[in-house]
Coordinates of C-alpha atoms in Angstrom, one line a residue:
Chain A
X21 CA 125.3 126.4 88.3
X22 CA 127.9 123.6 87.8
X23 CA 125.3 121.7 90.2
X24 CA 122.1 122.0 88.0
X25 CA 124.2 121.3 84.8
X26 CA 125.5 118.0 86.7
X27 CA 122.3 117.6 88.5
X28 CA 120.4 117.5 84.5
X29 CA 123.5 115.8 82.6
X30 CA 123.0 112.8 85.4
X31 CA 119.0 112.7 85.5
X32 CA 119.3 112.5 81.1
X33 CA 121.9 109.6 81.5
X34 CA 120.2 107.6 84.0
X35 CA 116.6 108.1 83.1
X36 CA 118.1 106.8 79.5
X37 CA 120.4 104.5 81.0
X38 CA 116.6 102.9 83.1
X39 CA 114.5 103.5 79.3
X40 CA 117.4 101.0 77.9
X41 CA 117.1 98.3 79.8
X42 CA 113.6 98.3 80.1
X43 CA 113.3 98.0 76.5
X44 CA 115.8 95.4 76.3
X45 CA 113.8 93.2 78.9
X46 CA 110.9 94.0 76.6
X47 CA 108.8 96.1 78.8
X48 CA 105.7 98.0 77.9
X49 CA 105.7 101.5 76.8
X50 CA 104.5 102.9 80.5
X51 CA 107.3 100.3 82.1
X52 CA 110.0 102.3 79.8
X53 CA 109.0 105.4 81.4
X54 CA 108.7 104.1 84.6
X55 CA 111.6 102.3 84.8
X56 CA 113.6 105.7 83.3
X57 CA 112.2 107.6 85.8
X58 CA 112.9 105.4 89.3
X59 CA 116.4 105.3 87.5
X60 CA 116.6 108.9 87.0
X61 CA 115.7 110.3 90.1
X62 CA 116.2 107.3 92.6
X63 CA 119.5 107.9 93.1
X64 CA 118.4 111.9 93.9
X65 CA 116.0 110.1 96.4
X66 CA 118.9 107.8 98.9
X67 CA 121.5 111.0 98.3
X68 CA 118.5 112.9 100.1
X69 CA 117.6 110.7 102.7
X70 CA 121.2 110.0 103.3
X71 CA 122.3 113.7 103.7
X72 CA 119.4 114.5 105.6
X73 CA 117.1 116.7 102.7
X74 CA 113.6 115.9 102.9
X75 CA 112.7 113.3 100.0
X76 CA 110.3 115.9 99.3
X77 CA 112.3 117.8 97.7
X78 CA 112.4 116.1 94.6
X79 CA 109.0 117.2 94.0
X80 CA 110.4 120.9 93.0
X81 CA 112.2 119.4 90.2
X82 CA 109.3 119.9 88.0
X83 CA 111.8 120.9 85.0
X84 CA 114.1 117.5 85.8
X85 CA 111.0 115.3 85.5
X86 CA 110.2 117.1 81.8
X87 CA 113.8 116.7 81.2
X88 CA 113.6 112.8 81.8
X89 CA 109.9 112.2 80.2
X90 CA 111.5 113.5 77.3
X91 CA 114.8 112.0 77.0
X92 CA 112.7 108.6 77.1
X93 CA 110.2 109.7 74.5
X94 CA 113.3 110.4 72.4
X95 CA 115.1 106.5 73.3
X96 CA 112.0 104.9 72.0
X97 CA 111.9 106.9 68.9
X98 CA 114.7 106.4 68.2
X99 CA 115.5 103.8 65.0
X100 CA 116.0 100.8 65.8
X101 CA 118.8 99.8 63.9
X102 CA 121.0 102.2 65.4
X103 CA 119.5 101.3 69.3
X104 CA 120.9 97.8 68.8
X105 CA 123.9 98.7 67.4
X106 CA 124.6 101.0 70.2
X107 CA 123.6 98.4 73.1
X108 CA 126.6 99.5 74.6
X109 CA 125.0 103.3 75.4
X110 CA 123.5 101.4 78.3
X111 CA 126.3 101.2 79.5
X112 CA 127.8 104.6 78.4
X113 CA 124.6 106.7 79.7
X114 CA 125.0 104.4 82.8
X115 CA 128.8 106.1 82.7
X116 CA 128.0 109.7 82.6
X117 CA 125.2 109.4 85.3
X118 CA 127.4 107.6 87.6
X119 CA 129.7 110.3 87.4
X120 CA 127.5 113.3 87.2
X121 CA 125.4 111.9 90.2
X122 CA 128.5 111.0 92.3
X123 CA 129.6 114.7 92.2
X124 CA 127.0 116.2 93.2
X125 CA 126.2 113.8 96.3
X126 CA 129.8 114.4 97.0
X127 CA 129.4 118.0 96.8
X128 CA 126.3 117.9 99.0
X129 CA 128.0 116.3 101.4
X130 CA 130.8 118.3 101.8
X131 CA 128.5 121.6 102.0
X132 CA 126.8 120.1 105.0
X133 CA 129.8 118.9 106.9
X134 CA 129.5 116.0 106.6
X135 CA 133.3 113.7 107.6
X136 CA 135.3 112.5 104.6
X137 CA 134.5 108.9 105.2
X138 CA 130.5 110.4 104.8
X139 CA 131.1 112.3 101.6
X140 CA 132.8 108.8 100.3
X141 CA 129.4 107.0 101.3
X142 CA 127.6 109.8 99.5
X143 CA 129.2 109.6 96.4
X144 CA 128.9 106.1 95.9
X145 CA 125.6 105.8 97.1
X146 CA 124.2 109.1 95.0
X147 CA 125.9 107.6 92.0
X148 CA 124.7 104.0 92.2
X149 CA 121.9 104.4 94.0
X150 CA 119.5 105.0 90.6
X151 CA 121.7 102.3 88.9
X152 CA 120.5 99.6 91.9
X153 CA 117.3 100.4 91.7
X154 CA 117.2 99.8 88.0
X155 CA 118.6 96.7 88.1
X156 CA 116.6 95.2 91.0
X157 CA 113.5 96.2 89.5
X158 CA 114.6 94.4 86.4
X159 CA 115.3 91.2 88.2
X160 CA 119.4 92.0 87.4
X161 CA 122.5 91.5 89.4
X162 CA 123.3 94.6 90.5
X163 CA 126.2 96.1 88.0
X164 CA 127.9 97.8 91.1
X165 CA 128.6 94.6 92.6
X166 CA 129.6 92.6 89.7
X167 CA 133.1 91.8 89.3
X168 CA 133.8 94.8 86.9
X169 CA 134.7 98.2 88.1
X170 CA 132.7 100.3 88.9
X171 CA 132.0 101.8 92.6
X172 CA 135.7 102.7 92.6
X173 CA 135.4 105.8 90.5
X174 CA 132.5 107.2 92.7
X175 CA 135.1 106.3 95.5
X176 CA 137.5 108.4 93.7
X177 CA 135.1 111.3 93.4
X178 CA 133.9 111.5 96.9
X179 CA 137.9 111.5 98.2
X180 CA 139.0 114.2 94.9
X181 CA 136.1 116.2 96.5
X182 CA 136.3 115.6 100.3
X183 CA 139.8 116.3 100.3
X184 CA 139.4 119.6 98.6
X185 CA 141.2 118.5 95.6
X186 CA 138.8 119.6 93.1
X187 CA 136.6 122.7 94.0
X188 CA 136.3 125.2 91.5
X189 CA 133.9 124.6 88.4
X190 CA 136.3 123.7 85.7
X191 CA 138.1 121.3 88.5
X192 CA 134.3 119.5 88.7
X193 CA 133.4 119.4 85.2
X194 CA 137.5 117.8 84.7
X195 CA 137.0 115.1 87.4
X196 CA 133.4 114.3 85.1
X197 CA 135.1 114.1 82.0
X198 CA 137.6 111.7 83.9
X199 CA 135.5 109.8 86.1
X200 CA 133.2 109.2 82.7
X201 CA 136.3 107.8 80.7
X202 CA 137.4 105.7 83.3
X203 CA 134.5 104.1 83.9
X204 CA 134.3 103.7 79.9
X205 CA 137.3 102.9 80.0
X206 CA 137.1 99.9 82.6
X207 CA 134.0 98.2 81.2
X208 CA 135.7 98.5 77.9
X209 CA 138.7 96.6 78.6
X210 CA 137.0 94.2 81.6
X211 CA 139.6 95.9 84.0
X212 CA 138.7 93.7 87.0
X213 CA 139.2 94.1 90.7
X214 CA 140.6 91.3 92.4
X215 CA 138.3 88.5 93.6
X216 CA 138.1 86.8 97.3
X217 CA 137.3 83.6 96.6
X218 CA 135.9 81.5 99.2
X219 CA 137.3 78.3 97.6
X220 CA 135.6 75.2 97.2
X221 CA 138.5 73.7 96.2
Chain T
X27 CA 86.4 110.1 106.4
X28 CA 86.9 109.2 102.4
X29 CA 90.2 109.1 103.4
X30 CA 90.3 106.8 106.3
X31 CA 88.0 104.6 104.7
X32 CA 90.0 104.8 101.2
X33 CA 93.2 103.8 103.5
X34 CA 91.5 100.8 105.1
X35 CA 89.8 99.3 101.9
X36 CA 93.5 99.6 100.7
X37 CA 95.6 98.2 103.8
X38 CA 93.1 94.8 103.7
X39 CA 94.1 94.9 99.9
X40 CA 96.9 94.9 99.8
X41 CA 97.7 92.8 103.0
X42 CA 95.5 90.0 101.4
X43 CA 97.6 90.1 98.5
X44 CA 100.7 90.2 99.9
X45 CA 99.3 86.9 102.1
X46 CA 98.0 85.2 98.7
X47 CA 101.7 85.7 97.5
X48 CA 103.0 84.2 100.3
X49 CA 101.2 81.2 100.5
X50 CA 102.0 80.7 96.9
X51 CA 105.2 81.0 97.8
X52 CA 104.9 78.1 100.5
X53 CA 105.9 81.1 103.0
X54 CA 105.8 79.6 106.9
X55 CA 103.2 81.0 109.1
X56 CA 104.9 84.5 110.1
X57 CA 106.3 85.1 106.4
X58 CA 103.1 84.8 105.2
X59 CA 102.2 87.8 108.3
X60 CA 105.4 89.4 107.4
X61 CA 104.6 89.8 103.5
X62 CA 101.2 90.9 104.5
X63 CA 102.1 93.9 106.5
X64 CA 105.3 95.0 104.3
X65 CA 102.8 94.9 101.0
X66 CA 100.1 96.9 103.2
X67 CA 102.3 99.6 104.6
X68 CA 105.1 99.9 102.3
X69 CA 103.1 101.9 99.9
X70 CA 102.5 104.3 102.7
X71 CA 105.8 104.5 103.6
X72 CA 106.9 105.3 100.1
X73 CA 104.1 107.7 100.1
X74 CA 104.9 109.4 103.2
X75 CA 108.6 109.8 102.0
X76 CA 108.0 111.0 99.0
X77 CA 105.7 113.9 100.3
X78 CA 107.3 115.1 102.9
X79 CA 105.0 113.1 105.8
X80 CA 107.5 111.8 108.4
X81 CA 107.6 107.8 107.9
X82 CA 107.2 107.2 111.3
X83 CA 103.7 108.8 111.1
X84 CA 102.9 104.8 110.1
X85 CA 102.7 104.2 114.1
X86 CA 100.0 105.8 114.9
X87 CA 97.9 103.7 112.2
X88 CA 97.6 101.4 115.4
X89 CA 93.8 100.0 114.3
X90 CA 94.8 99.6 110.6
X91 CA 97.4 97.8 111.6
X92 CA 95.1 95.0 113.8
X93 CA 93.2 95.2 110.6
X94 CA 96.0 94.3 108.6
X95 CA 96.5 91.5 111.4
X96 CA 92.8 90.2 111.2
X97 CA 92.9 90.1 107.2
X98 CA 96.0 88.2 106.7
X99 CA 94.8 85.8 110.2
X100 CA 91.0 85.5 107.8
X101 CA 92.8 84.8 105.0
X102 CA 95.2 82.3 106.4
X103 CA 92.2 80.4 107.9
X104 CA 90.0 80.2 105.1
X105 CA 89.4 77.1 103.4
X106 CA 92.0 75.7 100.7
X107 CA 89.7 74.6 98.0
X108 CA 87.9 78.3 98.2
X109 CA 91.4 79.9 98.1
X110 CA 92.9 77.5 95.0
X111 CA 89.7 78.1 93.1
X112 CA 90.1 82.1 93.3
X113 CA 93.8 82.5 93.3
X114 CA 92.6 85.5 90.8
X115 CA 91.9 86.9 94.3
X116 CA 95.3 87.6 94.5
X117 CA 94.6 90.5 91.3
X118 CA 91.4 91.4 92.9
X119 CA 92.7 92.4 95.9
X120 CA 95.6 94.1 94.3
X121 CA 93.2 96.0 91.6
X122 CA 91.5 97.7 94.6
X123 CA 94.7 98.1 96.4
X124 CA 96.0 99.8 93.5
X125 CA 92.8 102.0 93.1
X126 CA 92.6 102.9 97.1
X127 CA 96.3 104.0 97.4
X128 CA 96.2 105.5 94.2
X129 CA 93.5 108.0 95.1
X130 CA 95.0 108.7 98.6
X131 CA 98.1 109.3 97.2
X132 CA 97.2 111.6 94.2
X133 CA 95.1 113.4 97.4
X134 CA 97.8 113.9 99.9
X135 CA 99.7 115.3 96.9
X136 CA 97.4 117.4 96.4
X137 CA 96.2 118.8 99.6
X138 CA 100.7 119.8 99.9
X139 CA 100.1 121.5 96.6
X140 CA 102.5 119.7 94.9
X141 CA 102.4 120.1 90.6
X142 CA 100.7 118.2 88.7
X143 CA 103.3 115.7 87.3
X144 CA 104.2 114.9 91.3
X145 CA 100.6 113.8 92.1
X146 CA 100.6 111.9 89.4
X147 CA 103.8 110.2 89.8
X148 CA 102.6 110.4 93.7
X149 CA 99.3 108.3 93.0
X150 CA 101.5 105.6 90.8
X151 CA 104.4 105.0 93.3
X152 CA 101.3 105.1 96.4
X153 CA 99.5 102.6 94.3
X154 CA 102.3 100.5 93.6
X155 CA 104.7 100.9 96.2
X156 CA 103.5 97.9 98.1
X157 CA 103.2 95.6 95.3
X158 CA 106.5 96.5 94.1
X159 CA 108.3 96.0 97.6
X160 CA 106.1 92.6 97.6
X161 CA 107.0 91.0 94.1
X162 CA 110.8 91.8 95.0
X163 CA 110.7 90.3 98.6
X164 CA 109.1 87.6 96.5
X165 CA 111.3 87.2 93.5
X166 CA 108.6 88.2 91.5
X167 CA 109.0 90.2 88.0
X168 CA 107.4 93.2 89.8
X169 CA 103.8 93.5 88.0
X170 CA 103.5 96.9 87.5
X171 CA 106.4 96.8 85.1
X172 CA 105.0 93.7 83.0
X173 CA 103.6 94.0 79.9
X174 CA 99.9 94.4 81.1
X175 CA 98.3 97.4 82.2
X176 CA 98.2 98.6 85.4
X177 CA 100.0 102.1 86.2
X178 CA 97.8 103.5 83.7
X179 CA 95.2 103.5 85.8
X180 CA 97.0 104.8 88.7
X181 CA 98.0 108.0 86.2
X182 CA 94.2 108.2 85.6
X183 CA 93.3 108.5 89.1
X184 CA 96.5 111.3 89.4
X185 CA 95.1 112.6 86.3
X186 CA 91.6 113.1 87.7
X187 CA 92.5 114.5 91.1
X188 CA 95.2 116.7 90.1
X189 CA 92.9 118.1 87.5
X190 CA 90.7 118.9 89.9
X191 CA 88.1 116.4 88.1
X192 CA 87.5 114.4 90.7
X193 CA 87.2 116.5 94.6
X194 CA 83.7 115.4 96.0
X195 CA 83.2 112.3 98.2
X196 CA 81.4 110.5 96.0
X197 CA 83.3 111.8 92.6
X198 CA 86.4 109.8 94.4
X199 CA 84.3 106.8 95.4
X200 CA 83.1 106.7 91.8
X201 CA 86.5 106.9 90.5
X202 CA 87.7 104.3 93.1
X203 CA 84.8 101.8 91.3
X204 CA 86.1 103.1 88.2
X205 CA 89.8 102.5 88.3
X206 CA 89.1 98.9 90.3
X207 CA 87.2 98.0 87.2
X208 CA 89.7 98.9 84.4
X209 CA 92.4 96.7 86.6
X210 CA 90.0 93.8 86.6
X211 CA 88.8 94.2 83.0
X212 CA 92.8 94.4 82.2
X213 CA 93.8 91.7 83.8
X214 CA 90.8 89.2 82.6
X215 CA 91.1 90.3 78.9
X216 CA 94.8 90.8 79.2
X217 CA 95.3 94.3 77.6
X218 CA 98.4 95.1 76.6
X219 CA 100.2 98.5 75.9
X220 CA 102.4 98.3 73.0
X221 CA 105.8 97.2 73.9
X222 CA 108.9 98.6 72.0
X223 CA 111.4 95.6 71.3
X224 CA 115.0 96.3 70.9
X225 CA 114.8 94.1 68.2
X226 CA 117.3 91.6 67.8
X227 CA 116.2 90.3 64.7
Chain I
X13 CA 126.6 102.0 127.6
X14 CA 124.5 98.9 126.7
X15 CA 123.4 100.7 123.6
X16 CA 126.8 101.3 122.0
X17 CA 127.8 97.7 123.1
X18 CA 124.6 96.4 121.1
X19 CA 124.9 98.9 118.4
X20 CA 128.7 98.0 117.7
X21 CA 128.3 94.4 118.2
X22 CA 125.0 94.7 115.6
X23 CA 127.2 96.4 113.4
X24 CA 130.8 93.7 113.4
X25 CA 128.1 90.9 112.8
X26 CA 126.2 92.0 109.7
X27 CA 129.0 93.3 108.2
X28 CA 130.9 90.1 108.4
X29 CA 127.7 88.5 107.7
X30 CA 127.3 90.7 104.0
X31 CA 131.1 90.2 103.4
X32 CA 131.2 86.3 103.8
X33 CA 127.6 86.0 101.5
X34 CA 129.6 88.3 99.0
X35 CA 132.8 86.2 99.0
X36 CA 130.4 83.2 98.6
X37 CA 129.0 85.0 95.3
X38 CA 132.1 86.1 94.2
X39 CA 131.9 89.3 94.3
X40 CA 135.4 91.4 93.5
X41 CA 136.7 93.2 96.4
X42 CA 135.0 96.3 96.3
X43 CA 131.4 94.7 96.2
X44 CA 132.5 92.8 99.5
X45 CA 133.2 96.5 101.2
X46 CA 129.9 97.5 99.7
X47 CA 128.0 94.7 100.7
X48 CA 129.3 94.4 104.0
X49 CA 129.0 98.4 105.0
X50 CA 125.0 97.9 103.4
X51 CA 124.2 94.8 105.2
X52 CA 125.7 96.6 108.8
X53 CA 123.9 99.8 108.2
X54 CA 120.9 99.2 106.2
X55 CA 119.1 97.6 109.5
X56 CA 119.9 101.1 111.6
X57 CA 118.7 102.9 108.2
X58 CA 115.2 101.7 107.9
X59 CA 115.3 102.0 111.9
X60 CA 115.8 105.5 111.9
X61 CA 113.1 105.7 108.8
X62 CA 110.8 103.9 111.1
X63 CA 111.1 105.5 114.3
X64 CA 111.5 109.6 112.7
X65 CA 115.1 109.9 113.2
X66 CA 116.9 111.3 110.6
X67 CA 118.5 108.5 108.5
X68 CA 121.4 111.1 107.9
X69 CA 122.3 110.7 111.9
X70 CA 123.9 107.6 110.7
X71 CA 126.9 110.0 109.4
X72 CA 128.0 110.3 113.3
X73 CA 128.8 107.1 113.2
X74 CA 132.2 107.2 112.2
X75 CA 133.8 105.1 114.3
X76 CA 130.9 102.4 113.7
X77 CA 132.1 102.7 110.1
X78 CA 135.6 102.2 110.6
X79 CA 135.0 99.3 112.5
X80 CA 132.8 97.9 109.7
X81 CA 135.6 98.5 107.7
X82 CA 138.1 96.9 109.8
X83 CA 135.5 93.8 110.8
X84 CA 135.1 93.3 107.0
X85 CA 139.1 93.7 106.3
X86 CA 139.4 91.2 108.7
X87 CA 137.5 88.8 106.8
X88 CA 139.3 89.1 103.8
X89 CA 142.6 88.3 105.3
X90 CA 141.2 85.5 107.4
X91 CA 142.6 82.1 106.0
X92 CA 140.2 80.4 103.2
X93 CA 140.3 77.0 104.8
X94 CA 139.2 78.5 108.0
X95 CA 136.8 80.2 106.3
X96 CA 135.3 77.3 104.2
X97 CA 135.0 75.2 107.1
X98 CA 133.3 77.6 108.8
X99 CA 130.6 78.9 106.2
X100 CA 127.9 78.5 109.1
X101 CA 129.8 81.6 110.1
X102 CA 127.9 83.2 108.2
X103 CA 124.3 82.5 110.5
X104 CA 126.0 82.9 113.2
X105 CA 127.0 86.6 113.1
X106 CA 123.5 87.1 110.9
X107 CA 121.9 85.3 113.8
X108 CA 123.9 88.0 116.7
X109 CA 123.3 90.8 114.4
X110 CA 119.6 90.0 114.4
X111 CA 119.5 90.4 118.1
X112 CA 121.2 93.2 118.6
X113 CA 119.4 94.8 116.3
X114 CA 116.6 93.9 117.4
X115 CA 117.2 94.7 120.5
X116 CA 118.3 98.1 120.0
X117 CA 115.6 98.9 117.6
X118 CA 113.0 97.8 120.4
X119 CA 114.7 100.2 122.9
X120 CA 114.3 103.2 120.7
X121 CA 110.8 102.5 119.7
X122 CA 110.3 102.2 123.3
X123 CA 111.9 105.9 124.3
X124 CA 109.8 107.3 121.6
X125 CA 106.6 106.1 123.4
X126 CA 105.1 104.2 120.4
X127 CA 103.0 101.5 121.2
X128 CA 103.8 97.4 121.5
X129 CA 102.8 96.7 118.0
X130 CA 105.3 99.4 116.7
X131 CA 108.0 98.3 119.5
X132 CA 107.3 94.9 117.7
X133 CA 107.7 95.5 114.2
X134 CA 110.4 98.0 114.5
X135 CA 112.3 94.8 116.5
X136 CA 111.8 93.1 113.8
X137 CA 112.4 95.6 111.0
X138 CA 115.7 96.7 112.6
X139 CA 116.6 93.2 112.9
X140 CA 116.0 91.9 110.2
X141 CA 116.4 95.3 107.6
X142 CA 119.9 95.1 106.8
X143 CA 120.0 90.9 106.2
X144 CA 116.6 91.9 103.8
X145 CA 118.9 94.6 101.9
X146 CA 121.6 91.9 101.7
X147 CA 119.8 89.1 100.3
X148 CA 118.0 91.2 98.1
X149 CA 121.3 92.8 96.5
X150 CA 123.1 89.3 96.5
X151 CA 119.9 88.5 94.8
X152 CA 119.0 85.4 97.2
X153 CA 115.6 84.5 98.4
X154 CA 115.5 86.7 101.9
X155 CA 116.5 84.8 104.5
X156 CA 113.6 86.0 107.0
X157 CA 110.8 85.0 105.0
X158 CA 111.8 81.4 104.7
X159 CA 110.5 78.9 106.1
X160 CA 112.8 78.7 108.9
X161 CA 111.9 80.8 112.1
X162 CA 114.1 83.8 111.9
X163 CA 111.8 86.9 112.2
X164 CA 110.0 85.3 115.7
X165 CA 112.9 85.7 117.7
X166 CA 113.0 89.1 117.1
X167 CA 109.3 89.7 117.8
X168 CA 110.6 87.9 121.1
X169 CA 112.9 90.8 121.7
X170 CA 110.3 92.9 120.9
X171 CA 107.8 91.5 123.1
X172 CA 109.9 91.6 125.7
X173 CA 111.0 95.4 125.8
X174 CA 107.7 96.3 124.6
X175 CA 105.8 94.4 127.6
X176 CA 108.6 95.8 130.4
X177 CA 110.3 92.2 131.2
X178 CA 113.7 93.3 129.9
X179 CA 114.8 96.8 131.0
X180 CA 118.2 97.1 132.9
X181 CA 121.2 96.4 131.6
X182 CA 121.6 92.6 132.4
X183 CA 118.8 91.6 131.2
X184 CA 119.1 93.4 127.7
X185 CA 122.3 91.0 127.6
X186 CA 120.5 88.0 128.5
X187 CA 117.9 88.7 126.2
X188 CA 120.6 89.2 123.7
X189 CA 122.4 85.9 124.8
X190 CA 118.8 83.9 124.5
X191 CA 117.7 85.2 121.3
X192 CA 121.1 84.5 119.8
X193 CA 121.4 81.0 121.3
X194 CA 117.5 80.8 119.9
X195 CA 118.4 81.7 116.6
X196 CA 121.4 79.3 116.6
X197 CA 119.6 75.8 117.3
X198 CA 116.3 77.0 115.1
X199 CA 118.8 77.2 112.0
X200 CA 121.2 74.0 113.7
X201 CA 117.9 71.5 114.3
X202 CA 116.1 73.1 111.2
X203 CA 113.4 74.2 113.6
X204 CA 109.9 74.8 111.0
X205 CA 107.2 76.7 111.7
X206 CA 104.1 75.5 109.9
X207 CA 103.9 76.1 106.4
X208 CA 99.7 77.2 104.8
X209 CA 99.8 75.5 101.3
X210 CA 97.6 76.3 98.9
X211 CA 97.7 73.4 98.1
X212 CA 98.0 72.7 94.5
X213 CA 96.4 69.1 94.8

């Protein structure tokens, strides 16, 4: 249960997150929806292959996909006025999938027995994965590896899950209310990891 | 048969268009070979993952692989001032590229009776699988995503199989022609899809 | 034996190779983790997509993963003038990772009985996979497909574990030795291979 409810909560966020900044580099209507959907369910697609479920499998999602068409259809109706003004709900909806997604490739992980270090991988890559995508196909750097925080809460997910520090439902849906404001939190006041500079000078 | 012969006329495609790119590029001899087979076979390999077909199955394409070989070698050798003066070759050969792989796509998902929405979505990332990999190994803006049309007609040609419209061999040869020449008419009179702006002003 | 030797050594060398491009573009301290651990096991990823292994089998590799860790710790501590003056570090451990790779992704394709054109182009492929995934993410022009030779050395490899010359032990590592010392002066002399043109005028 607590996995669908993630499962959809992520696949809304990204496949927003993906309609967003396909409208902001001024892609057609069909671009929009493809770029929401490669966002929304790319990140579903490397968790797979990664954990060893056949890619396949995204195929039974028929309900997800209707779930993302619409949450795009609804982004592009949206008023204008308010989109701009809200430019930041990129960002935001990019929050709640990251989190949402790096749960539940956490929890996949752990159910197959996978090592710690694994279920770590898993969560960063489930939760970025869609995000990458996005931005490669939109000719961006990568917000994962910009100098902004951001991989370091799915880090904090996959270890909060592989150590068996959150488990039951209301422990999940607490670690995605905090992973979410964290990550809000950190592009909100540039919280920065430190930078290895090679050092021209 | 269709099939194989769908496959081939889609392999030469998109190998010739991933070669065209390549020289444009000023690619040395083996990137232009390089560019050629990733364009040709990495819309299978998408394919195959995203049915359920073991990626590896690509191996045992042995002969469309030579033929992949021979296409890029025929294109390579052909003379400049024919190439310069049709570098809308490039689009030609993706148009029927797109249409092949589209079809055989929308098929395969089919013949795993997979929903409707999945052999559509099946015949778009099929058709476009290739070119995407391509214009990113390039630099490119990847062309399916620009303002112009062109997974339209690849949700056509999903459209049509999945609905059962199109099942005989020469109902998929006739769509094949039929899809080919919407790209080409797209492309030459530069159709557009509406684009929804963000509007900054 | 020789495999885990190739494997490990693969893996030190395009980790160090994604950490030192991600110092170069700045990148805070948790992109350089993440683009080390995605240059050292993105090659063995698309490998096992290749060849029909199971890309999750790369979860066994824990210790391979702490040594990536360690390798790309390592780099971080390292002194920044050593580092600066050594930049062409950076070829040098792409150049060893592309052999081993290569190498090792031969010798599977081989054990699997696929033919020399798929021994080939998964040499190549394995090699050259995780430096493709790099480049790509660091958003730099892939290394393989410029005009520099890069991608024949690996179809070297290939050739040569494909064709039977290279089969025990030693003469993996002197195949590994060459094609490393190969690489090396092709990137130190600025070795071309011919470039088509299409020749604008």
């Amino acid at each position: 249960m607590t996995w669908e409810v993630l499962s959809m909560i992520g696949t809304i966020a990204f496949a927003v997150s993906g309609a967003i900044v396909a409208m902001e580099e001024e892609y057609d209507i069909l671009g929009i929806y493809i770029l929401g959907i490669v966002t929304a369910f790319g990140g579903g697609a490397i968790r797979n292959l990664l954990i060893g479920v056949p890619v396949s499998a995204l195929w039974e999602q028929g309900l997800f996909f209707q779930i993302a068409l619409l949450s795009i259809t609804a982004v592009m109706l949206f008023p204008n006025n308010l989109l701009k003004h809200w430019q930041r709900w990129g960002n935001f909806f990019d929050a709640i999938g990251l989190s949402s997604f790096a749960i539940q490739g956490a929890l996949y992980a752990t159910q197959m027995n996978h090592p710690l270090s694994a279920v770590i991988v898993a969560a960063v890559l489930t939760g970025s994965g869609g995000g990458i995508i996005r931005d490669l196909l939109a000719r961006r750097n990568p917000l994962v590896l910009k100098s902004e925080i951001y991989a370091v809460w799915a880090i904090l997910c996959g270890a909060a899950i592989g150590l068996g520090i959150a488990v039951s439902s209301a422990e999940l849906y607490s670690l995605f209310v905090i992973i979410t404001a964290l990550r809000v939190l950190s592009y909100t006041y540039k919280w920065k990891l430190p930078v290895k500079r090679l050092g021209i000078r």
